[in-house]
Short mmCIF file of C-alpha atoms in Angstrom, two decimals:
data_model
loop_
_atom_site.label_atom_id
_atom_site.label_comp_id
_atom_site.label_asym_id
_atom_site.label_seq_id
_atom_site.Cartn_x
_atom_site.Cartn_y
_atom_site.Cartn_z
CA MET A 3 -5.26 -15.26 10.31
CA ARG A 4 -8.64 -15.07 11.66
CA ILE A 5 -10.82 -13.11 9.04
CA ASP A 6 -14.21 -10.99 10.11
CA LEU A 7 -15.40 -8.38 7.94
CA LEU A 8 -19.01 -8.16 9.29
CA SER A 9 -18.27 -7.46 13.09
CA PRO A 10 -17.96 -3.69 13.45
CA ALA A 11 -15.15 -4.56 16.30
CA SER A 12 -13.19 -5.14 13.29
CA PHE A 13 -13.06 -1.68 12.18
CA ASP A 14 -12.88 0.12 15.59
CA GLY A 15 -9.82 2.22 14.93
CA GLY A 16 -10.22 2.41 11.32
CA GLN A 17 -9.83 -0.09 8.68
CA PRO A 18 -8.55 -3.82 9.56
CA HIS A 19 -5.67 -3.30 7.28
CA GLY A 20 -4.02 -6.44 8.82
CA GLN A 21 -6.69 -8.53 7.44
CA PHE A 22 -7.00 -6.58 4.08
CA GLY A 23 -3.33 -7.31 3.56
CA TRP A 24 -3.42 -11.02 4.31
CA LEU A 25 -6.34 -11.37 1.71
CA ARG A 26 -4.85 -9.35 -0.99
CA GLU A 27 -1.54 -11.80 -0.73
CA HIS A 28 -3.19 -14.95 0.06
CA ALA A 29 -7.06 -14.71 -0.92
CA PRO A 30 -7.92 -11.59 -2.95
CA VAL A 31 -11.45 -13.21 -3.75
CA ARG A 32 -12.42 -15.07 -0.75
CA TRP A 33 -15.77 -16.49 0.39
CA HIS A 34 -16.77 -15.01 3.69
CA ASP A 35 -19.58 -16.79 5.50
CA GLU A 36 -22.62 -14.92 6.98
CA PRO A 37 -23.80 -16.35 10.14
CA ASP A 38 -27.53 -17.29 11.19
CA GLY A 39 -28.77 -18.20 7.99
CA PRO A 40 -29.67 -21.73 5.96
CA GLY A 41 -27.84 -22.79 2.89
CA ARG A 42 -25.16 -20.67 0.97
CA ARG A 43 -25.07 -17.63 2.72
CA GLY A 44 -22.05 -15.28 2.51
CA PHE A 45 -20.23 -12.91 0.21
CA TRP A 46 -17.08 -12.74 -2.01
CA ALA A 47 -14.71 -10.35 -0.22
CA VAL A 48 -12.88 -8.52 -3.00
CA THR A 49 -9.63 -6.85 -1.97
CA ARG A 50 -7.13 -6.29 -4.95
CA HIS A 51 -7.40 -3.10 -6.73
CA ALA A 52 -7.83 -4.38 -9.91
CA ASP A 53 -10.53 -6.63 -9.18
CA VAL A 54 -12.10 -3.53 -7.28
CA TRP A 55 -11.97 -1.42 -10.22
CA ALA A 56 -13.22 -4.36 -12.77
CA VAL A 57 -16.34 -5.15 -10.72
CA ASP A 58 -17.45 -1.52 -10.03
CA ARG A 59 -17.41 -0.77 -13.72
CA ASP A 60 -18.94 -3.83 -15.02
CA PHE A 61 -22.64 -3.65 -14.26
CA GLN A 62 -23.44 -5.72 -17.05
CA THR A 63 -22.12 -8.70 -14.86
CA PHE A 64 -22.20 -7.16 -11.07
CA SER A 65 -25.54 -5.63 -10.37
CA SER A 66 -26.32 -3.20 -7.74
CA GLU A 67 -30.00 -4.54 -7.36
CA PRO A 68 -31.35 -5.63 -4.97
CA THR A 69 -28.75 -3.35 -2.55
CA ILE A 70 -25.25 -2.48 -2.13
CA MET A 71 -25.31 -3.48 1.15
CA ILE A 72 -24.13 -7.08 2.26
CA GLN A 73 -27.44 -7.81 4.31
CA ASP A 74 -30.34 -8.23 2.08
CA PRO A 75 -33.15 -5.67 2.24
CA ALA A 76 -34.69 -5.51 5.90
CA SER A 77 -38.49 -5.97 6.33
CA GLU A 78 -39.21 -2.14 6.78
CA ALA A 79 -37.75 -1.85 2.83
CA ALA A 80 -41.24 -3.34 1.79
CA ALA A 81 -42.45 0.20 2.68
CA PHE A 82 -40.71 1.53 -0.41
CA GLY A 83 -42.96 -0.74 -2.56
CA PRO A 84 -41.48 -0.98 -6.05
CA TYR A 85 -39.28 2.16 -5.35
CA LYS A 86 -35.71 1.87 -5.22
CA MET A 87 -32.75 4.35 -4.47
CA MET A 88 -30.68 5.62 -7.32
CA LEU A 89 -27.58 3.61 -5.53
CA MET A 90 -29.59 0.33 -5.86
CA MET A 91 -30.42 0.77 -9.71
CA ASP A 92 -28.24 -0.14 -12.92
CA PRO A 93 -28.10 1.67 -16.05
CA PRO A 94 -29.90 2.68 -18.04
CA GLU A 95 -32.43 3.31 -15.29
CA HIS A 96 -29.81 4.57 -13.06
CA THR A 97 -28.36 6.88 -15.67
CA ALA A 98 -31.76 8.21 -16.13
CA PHE A 99 -32.22 9.03 -12.42
CA ARG A 100 -28.46 10.29 -12.25
CA LYS A 101 -29.08 12.56 -15.08
CA LEU A 102 -31.65 14.38 -13.11
CA ILE A 103 -29.23 15.92 -10.54
CA ARG A 104 -25.92 15.59 -12.39
CA SER A 105 -25.73 19.17 -13.51
CA GLU A 106 -25.66 20.42 -9.83
CA PHE A 107 -22.56 18.22 -9.02
CA THR A 108 -20.28 18.89 -12.06
CA GLU A 109 -17.17 20.36 -11.24
CA PRO A 110 -18.06 24.11 -12.83
CA SER A 111 -21.24 23.92 -10.76
CA ALA A 112 -19.14 22.87 -7.43
CA ARG A 113 -16.56 25.74 -8.29
CA LEU A 114 -19.35 28.07 -8.02
CA ARG A 115 -20.15 26.94 -4.59
CA GLN A 116 -16.52 27.46 -3.58
CA ALA A 117 -16.73 31.23 -2.02
CA ARG A 118 -19.88 30.30 -0.18
CA ILE A 119 -18.33 26.78 1.05
CA GLN A 120 -15.28 28.97 2.15
CA GLU A 121 -17.32 31.34 4.17
CA LEU A 122 -19.07 28.61 5.75
CA ALA A 123 -15.87 27.10 6.85
CA ARG A 124 -14.92 30.35 8.56
CA GLN A 125 -18.29 30.37 10.36
CA ILE A 126 -17.67 26.88 11.71
CA VAL A 127 -14.21 27.66 13.04
CA ASP A 128 -15.29 31.08 14.55
CA ALA A 129 -17.55 28.80 16.62
CA VAL A 130 -15.18 26.91 18.16
CA ILE A 131 -11.76 29.06 17.98
CA ALA A 132 -12.09 30.80 21.18
CA LYS A 133 -12.96 27.95 23.12
CA GLY A 134 -9.56 25.96 22.54
CA GLU A 135 -11.15 22.53 22.68
CA CYS A 136 -14.31 20.92 20.90
CA ASP A 137 -15.54 17.46 19.68
CA PHE A 138 -13.96 17.83 16.00
CA VAL A 139 -16.36 15.10 14.50
CA ASP A 140 -19.47 16.80 15.67
CA GLN A 141 -18.75 20.68 15.86
CA VAL A 142 -16.25 20.92 12.60
CA ALA A 143 -16.14 17.91 10.39
CA GLY A 144 -19.70 17.26 10.65
CA GLU A 145 -21.29 20.72 10.06
CA MET A 146 -19.29 21.34 6.66
CA PRO A 147 -21.47 18.66 4.65
CA SER A 148 -24.67 19.36 6.74
CA PHE A 149 -24.80 22.83 6.03
CA VAL A 150 -23.83 22.32 2.19
CA ILE A 151 -26.36 19.99 1.69
CA ALA A 152 -28.84 21.91 3.89
CA GLU A 153 -28.22 25.16 1.12
CA LEU A 154 -28.36 22.81 -1.89
CA MET A 155 -31.77 21.62 -0.85
CA GLY A 156 -33.10 24.90 0.27
CA LEU A 157 -33.53 24.01 3.92
CA PRO A 158 -32.35 25.50 7.20
CA LEU A 159 -28.69 25.00 8.17
CA ASP A 160 -29.84 23.80 11.61
CA ASP A 161 -31.81 21.39 10.06
CA GLY A 162 -28.94 20.08 8.11
CA ARG A 163 -27.25 19.34 11.44
CA GLU A 164 -30.22 17.28 12.63
CA LEU A 165 -30.53 15.49 9.50
CA TYR A 166 -26.90 14.43 10.07
CA LYS A 167 -27.64 13.05 13.20
CA LEU A 168 -29.98 10.32 11.73
CA THR A 169 -27.30 9.30 8.86
CA GLU A 170 -24.97 8.65 11.62
CA ILE A 171 -27.79 6.32 13.25
CA ILE A 172 -28.37 4.95 9.62
CA HIS A 173 -24.58 3.91 9.25
CA THR A 174 -24.31 2.05 12.98
CA ALA A 175 -24.34 -1.60 12.71
CA PRO A 176 -27.62 -2.76 14.06
CA GLU A 177 -26.34 -4.76 16.81
CA ALA A 178 -25.09 -1.73 18.23
CA LEU A 179 -28.17 0.16 18.30
CA PRO A 180 -31.73 -0.38 20.43
CA PRO A 181 -34.02 -2.91 18.15
CA GLY A 182 -35.09 -1.01 15.15
CA ALA A 183 -33.33 2.32 15.80
CA GLY A 184 -31.90 2.32 12.15
CA GLY A 185 -35.46 2.08 10.35
CA GLN A 186 -37.02 4.34 12.94
CA ALA A 187 -34.06 7.03 11.76
CA VAL A 188 -35.05 6.28 8.14
CA MET A 189 -38.71 7.10 8.82
CA LYS A 190 -38.07 10.19 10.60
CA MET A 191 -36.05 11.22 7.43
CA PHE A 192 -38.83 10.48 5.41
CA GLU A 193 -41.54 12.25 7.56
CA TYR A 194 -39.14 15.39 7.26
CA GLY A 195 -38.68 14.79 3.50
CA GLY A 196 -42.59 14.90 3.38
CA LYS A 197 -42.51 18.34 4.81
CA VAL A 198 -40.26 19.46 2.39
CA ILE A 199 -42.23 18.12 -0.48
CA ALA A 200 -45.44 20.15 0.77
CA GLU A 201 -42.97 23.17 1.26
CA LYS A 202 -41.20 23.12 -1.88
CA ARG A 203 -44.39 22.21 -3.93
CA ALA A 204 -46.54 25.32 -2.18
CA ARG A 205 -43.18 28.05 -2.55
CA PRO A 206 -40.75 26.20 -5.12
CA GLY A 207 -37.36 28.04 -5.11
CA ASP A 208 -34.54 27.93 -7.17
CA ASP A 209 -32.90 24.64 -5.15
CA LEU A 210 -32.37 21.02 -5.68
CA ALA A 211 -35.22 19.76 -4.13
CA SER A 212 -37.63 22.10 -5.52
CA LYS A 213 -36.00 21.07 -9.01
CA LEU A 214 -36.15 17.31 -8.37
CA LEU A 215 -39.95 17.65 -7.74
CA ALA A 216 -40.35 19.69 -10.87
CA CYS A 217 -38.04 17.42 -13.27
CA GLU A 218 -39.41 14.52 -15.36
CA VAL A 219 -37.66 10.68 -15.57
CA ASP A 220 -39.24 8.99 -18.64
CA GLY A 221 -41.89 11.67 -19.19
CA ARG A 222 -43.31 11.82 -15.78
CA ARG A 223 -42.82 13.42 -12.41
CA LEU A 224 -41.42 11.75 -9.49
CA GLU A 225 -43.52 10.12 -6.96
CA ASP A 226 -43.39 11.20 -3.42
CA MET A 227 -41.50 7.87 -2.37
CA GLU A 228 -39.16 8.30 -5.61
CA PHE A 229 -38.12 12.02 -4.13
CA LEU A 230 -37.97 10.60 -0.39
CA LEU A 231 -35.25 8.05 -1.45
CA PHE A 232 -33.55 10.75 -3.45
CA PHE A 233 -33.58 12.84 -0.49
CA LEU A 234 -32.67 10.15 2.09
CA LEU A 235 -29.38 9.27 -0.61
CA LEU A 236 -28.67 12.93 -0.86
CA VAL A 237 -28.74 13.85 2.55
CA ASP A 238 -26.82 10.54 3.67
CA ALA A 239 -24.24 10.10 1.26
CA GLY A 240 -23.83 13.90 1.27
CA GLY A 241 -21.93 13.93 4.43
CA ASP A 242 -19.96 10.74 4.49
CA THR A 243 -16.65 11.25 3.05
CA THR A 244 -16.29 14.90 3.99
CA ARG A 245 -17.10 14.24 7.43
CA ASN A 246 -15.00 11.13 7.89
CA LEU A 247 -11.92 12.25 5.73
CA LEU A 248 -11.88 15.65 7.88
CA SER A 249 -11.81 13.74 11.16
CA GLY A 250 -10.01 10.99 9.97
CA GLY A 251 -7.44 13.08 8.22
CA LEU A 252 -6.75 15.40 10.94
CA LEU A 253 -6.43 12.33 13.27
CA ALA A 254 -3.51 11.21 10.53
CA LEU A 255 -1.93 14.19 10.52
CA MET A 256 -1.68 14.65 14.37
CA GLU A 257 0.06 10.87 14.18
CA ASN A 258 2.20 12.02 11.24
CA PRO A 259 3.65 15.20 12.66
CA ASP A 260 6.46 15.08 9.72
CA GLN A 261 3.53 15.22 7.19
CA HIS A 262 1.67 17.99 8.80
CA ALA A 263 4.72 20.11 8.83
CA TRP A 264 5.53 19.51 5.03
CA LEU A 265 1.83 20.31 4.04
CA MET A 266 2.01 23.80 6.21
CA ALA A 267 5.20 24.83 4.50
CA ASP A 268 3.55 25.52 1.56
CA LEU A 269 -0.39 24.78 2.30
CA GLU A 270 -2.13 26.11 -0.66
CA ALA A 271 0.44 24.38 -3.43
CA ARG A 272 0.31 21.05 -1.30
CA LEU A 273 -3.22 20.81 -0.58
CA PRO A 274 -4.46 18.98 -3.76
CA ALA A 275 -2.02 16.49 -3.35
CA ALA A 276 -2.58 16.31 0.24
CA ARG A 277 -6.19 15.67 0.02
CA GLU A 278 -6.04 13.03 -2.53
CA GLU A 279 -3.53 11.12 -0.18
CA LEU A 280 -5.77 11.55 2.83
CA LEU A 281 -8.79 9.99 0.96
CA ARG A 282 -6.59 7.42 -0.05
CA TRP A 283 -5.66 6.57 3.68
CA THR A 284 -8.85 6.90 5.39
CA SER A 285 -11.35 5.64 2.65
CA PRO A 286 -14.25 6.51 4.32
CA VAL A 287 -16.62 4.16 2.45
CA ILE A 288 -15.68 0.64 3.33
CA TYR A 289 -17.35 -1.38 1.06
CA MET A 290 -20.10 -1.56 -1.75
CA ARG A 291 -21.77 -4.98 -2.65
CA ARG A 292 -22.78 -6.16 -6.12
CA THR A 293 -24.76 -9.29 -6.78
CA ALA A 294 -23.58 -11.36 -9.98
CA ARG A 295 -25.99 -11.33 -12.68
CA ARG A 296 -24.64 -14.75 -14.14
CA ASP A 297 -21.98 -17.13 -13.45
CA THR A 298 -18.51 -16.06 -13.92
CA GLU A 299 -14.81 -16.00 -13.02
CA LEU A 300 -13.20 -13.31 -10.78
CA GLY A 301 -9.59 -13.52 -9.21
CA GLY A 302 -9.55 -17.55 -10.06
CA GLN A 303 -12.82 -18.06 -8.12
CA ALA A 304 -15.86 -19.19 -9.79
CA ILE A 305 -18.69 -16.72 -9.13
CA ARG A 306 -22.61 -17.92 -9.36
CA GLU A 307 -25.42 -16.30 -10.51
CA GLY A 308 -26.86 -14.68 -7.33
CA ASP A 309 -23.65 -14.55 -5.36
CA LYS A 310 -22.88 -11.39 -3.31
CA VAL A 311 -19.50 -9.59 -4.41
CA VAL A 312 -18.21 -7.12 -2.14
CA MET A 313 -15.71 -4.59 -3.08
CA TYR A 314 -13.11 -3.31 -0.07
CA PHE A 315 -11.98 0.36 -1.10
CA GLY A 316 -9.81 0.78 1.79
CA ALA A 317 -8.14 -2.60 0.84
CA ALA A 318 -7.81 -1.56 -2.82
CA ASN A 319 -6.30 1.67 -1.74
CA ARG A 320 -3.34 0.06 -0.18
CA ASP A 321 -2.74 -2.42 -2.85
CA PRO A 322 1.15 -2.25 -3.28
CA ALA A 323 0.83 -3.65 -6.94
CA VAL A 324 -0.51 0.03 -7.57
CA PHE A 325 0.66 2.33 -4.74
CA GLU A 326 4.47 2.39 -3.82
CA ARG A 327 4.63 1.99 0.07
CA PRO A 328 0.95 2.04 0.60
CA GLU A 329 1.17 1.68 4.39
CA VAL A 330 3.17 5.38 4.52
CA LEU A 331 1.12 8.30 4.65
CA ASP A 332 2.51 10.62 1.65
CA LEU A 333 0.99 13.65 1.37
CA SER A 334 3.56 14.36 -1.46
CA ARG A 335 2.23 11.37 -3.45
CA THR A 336 1.43 12.25 -7.21
CA ASP A 337 0.69 8.96 -8.66
CA ASN A 338 -2.31 8.21 -6.38
CA PRO A 339 -5.13 6.69 -8.42
CA HIS A 340 -7.16 5.67 -5.40
CA ILE A 341 -10.72 4.67 -5.77
CA ALA A 342 -12.14 6.25 -2.30
CA PHE A 343 -15.17 7.87 -4.31
CA GLY A 344 -15.74 4.46 -6.36
CA THR A 345 -15.44 4.26 -10.15
CA GLY A 346 -17.59 3.38 -13.31
CA PRO A 347 -21.03 4.63 -13.46
CA HIS A 348 -21.64 4.63 -9.95
CA GLY A 349 -18.64 6.93 -9.11
CA CYS A 350 -19.80 9.49 -6.34
CA LEU A 351 -21.94 12.20 -8.03
CA GLY A 352 -20.75 14.75 -5.40
CA GLN A 353 -17.18 14.12 -5.37
CA HIS A 354 -16.28 17.55 -6.77
CA ILE A 355 -18.33 19.34 -3.89
CA ALA A 356 -16.69 17.06 -1.54
CA ARG A 357 -13.14 18.49 -2.58
CA ILE A 358 -13.93 21.80 -2.23
CA GLU A 359 -15.48 21.32 1.19
CA ILE A 360 -12.70 19.22 2.22
CA ASP A 361 -10.10 22.01 0.73
CA ALA A 362 -12.00 24.58 2.38
CA MET A 363 -12.30 23.00 5.97
CA LEU A 364 -8.43 22.10 5.98
CA ARG A 365 -7.39 25.46 4.99
CA GLU A 366 -9.79 27.11 7.64
CA VAL A 367 -8.54 24.65 10.54
CA LEU A 368 -4.91 24.14 9.57
CA THR A 369 -4.06 27.98 9.08
CA ARG A 370 -6.44 28.95 12.70
CA MET A 371 -5.94 26.11 14.88
CA LYS A 372 -2.54 24.23 15.82
CA ASP A 373 -0.87 22.36 18.41
CA PHE A 374 -3.92 19.89 18.46
CA GLU A 375 -3.90 16.87 20.88
CA LEU A 376 -6.53 14.43 21.70
CA ALA A 377 -8.44 15.47 24.89
CA ALA A 378 -10.02 11.91 25.31
CA PRO A 379 -9.79 8.63 23.26
CA VAL A 380 -11.27 8.70 19.88
CA GLU A 381 -14.78 6.78 19.81
CA TRP A 382 -15.06 5.18 16.35
CA LEU A 383 -18.46 4.72 14.55
CA PRO A 384 -19.54 1.21 14.94
CA SER A 385 -20.10 0.15 11.25
CA ASN A 386 -18.63 -2.28 8.75
CA PHE A 387 -19.82 0.17 6.24
CA ILE A 388 -18.69 3.87 7.04
CA SER A 389 -15.19 4.34 8.77
CA GLY A 390 -14.41 7.13 10.77
CA PRO A 391 -14.69 8.66 14.29
CA LYS A 392 -17.95 9.26 15.84
CA ALA A 393 -16.40 11.52 18.55
CA MET A 394 -12.72 13.09 18.47
CA PRO A 395 -12.45 15.60 21.41
CA VAL A 396 -9.52 17.63 20.64
CA ARG A 397 -7.63 20.60 22.31
CA PHE A 398 -5.79 23.37 20.35
CA ARG A 399 -4.60 26.87 20.30
CA ALA A 400 -5.51 29.41 18.29
CA ALA A 401 -2.91 30.31 15.54
#
């Protein structure tokens, strides 16, 4: 089988489960070449659940530095100087920075926001319900995480929507964009973040941006670039899973009407299991890279110090060694150790809020909108990093 996990075309329509299945069975840790480079350029593609789990938890052997992307840092990353995004740190540095915001994302803290998140879900559906049609990605799925992160950071809701558009550009494969567009989107995010710094220092509030600017790590305040990288991470990562789970999840329900009917027969009781199965099924974050700190062995392969090791979460979440009938969408699945949010020290910090957002939107959408059908073909985000529809025009009837 031809294996190509770099081209966005492989991910057009969702994860390339045919390629993943072949890899899990025949070469669960397989060297994948990268084109157009001198010497040994490439990475190890890791596709079995047990191996992905092991790599993600073993930061002593597999480092998040210098980047969690397959490509090494681009030239514009030099503008960051010595500063790193939290995702690209290892403990204990990563632990110290994560602690700065951890309290905002615990399950009890997330539960305190549940009523407000449900209210936002109602507002989002209110805005489209009378029209009978919408672009579900832009007008529904993308709205919720944009609004929630804006409120967390103490920003206007409309600004959250505009920042979301920048994250979509950042996640798009460079070859699908005009030259330099990704770097320009990052710079625009930083320009906005610079205004946030000025505003929150002048008029601090009870919001996450103000708290970040006031807190200390290793006895010192965050420098501006450290805050900007935090800001980029929170805005960027804050929408990935929710937006793509909601749009990809609705598409899965449309394609599996029996599962949709099962869920609607007792929505409140069945929603938690259904949500976890949709997370497993869609696996919005395609991969994370690590870099070997030393020579080691993984899946029978000799990994050399400095090698790139790339964990494919969508492949791990369809591993038949872990999931019974993994290629079947089963919303009643109870034994579901998926790793859509990652695991170990880099497990998604915002997963508790994401689950509340997902439940709120599914509850609102599925009880107030029915008879969904595609109004045009789904357009997928041209990315090998984030999996989900970019545009999904739908028609529906108010329930």
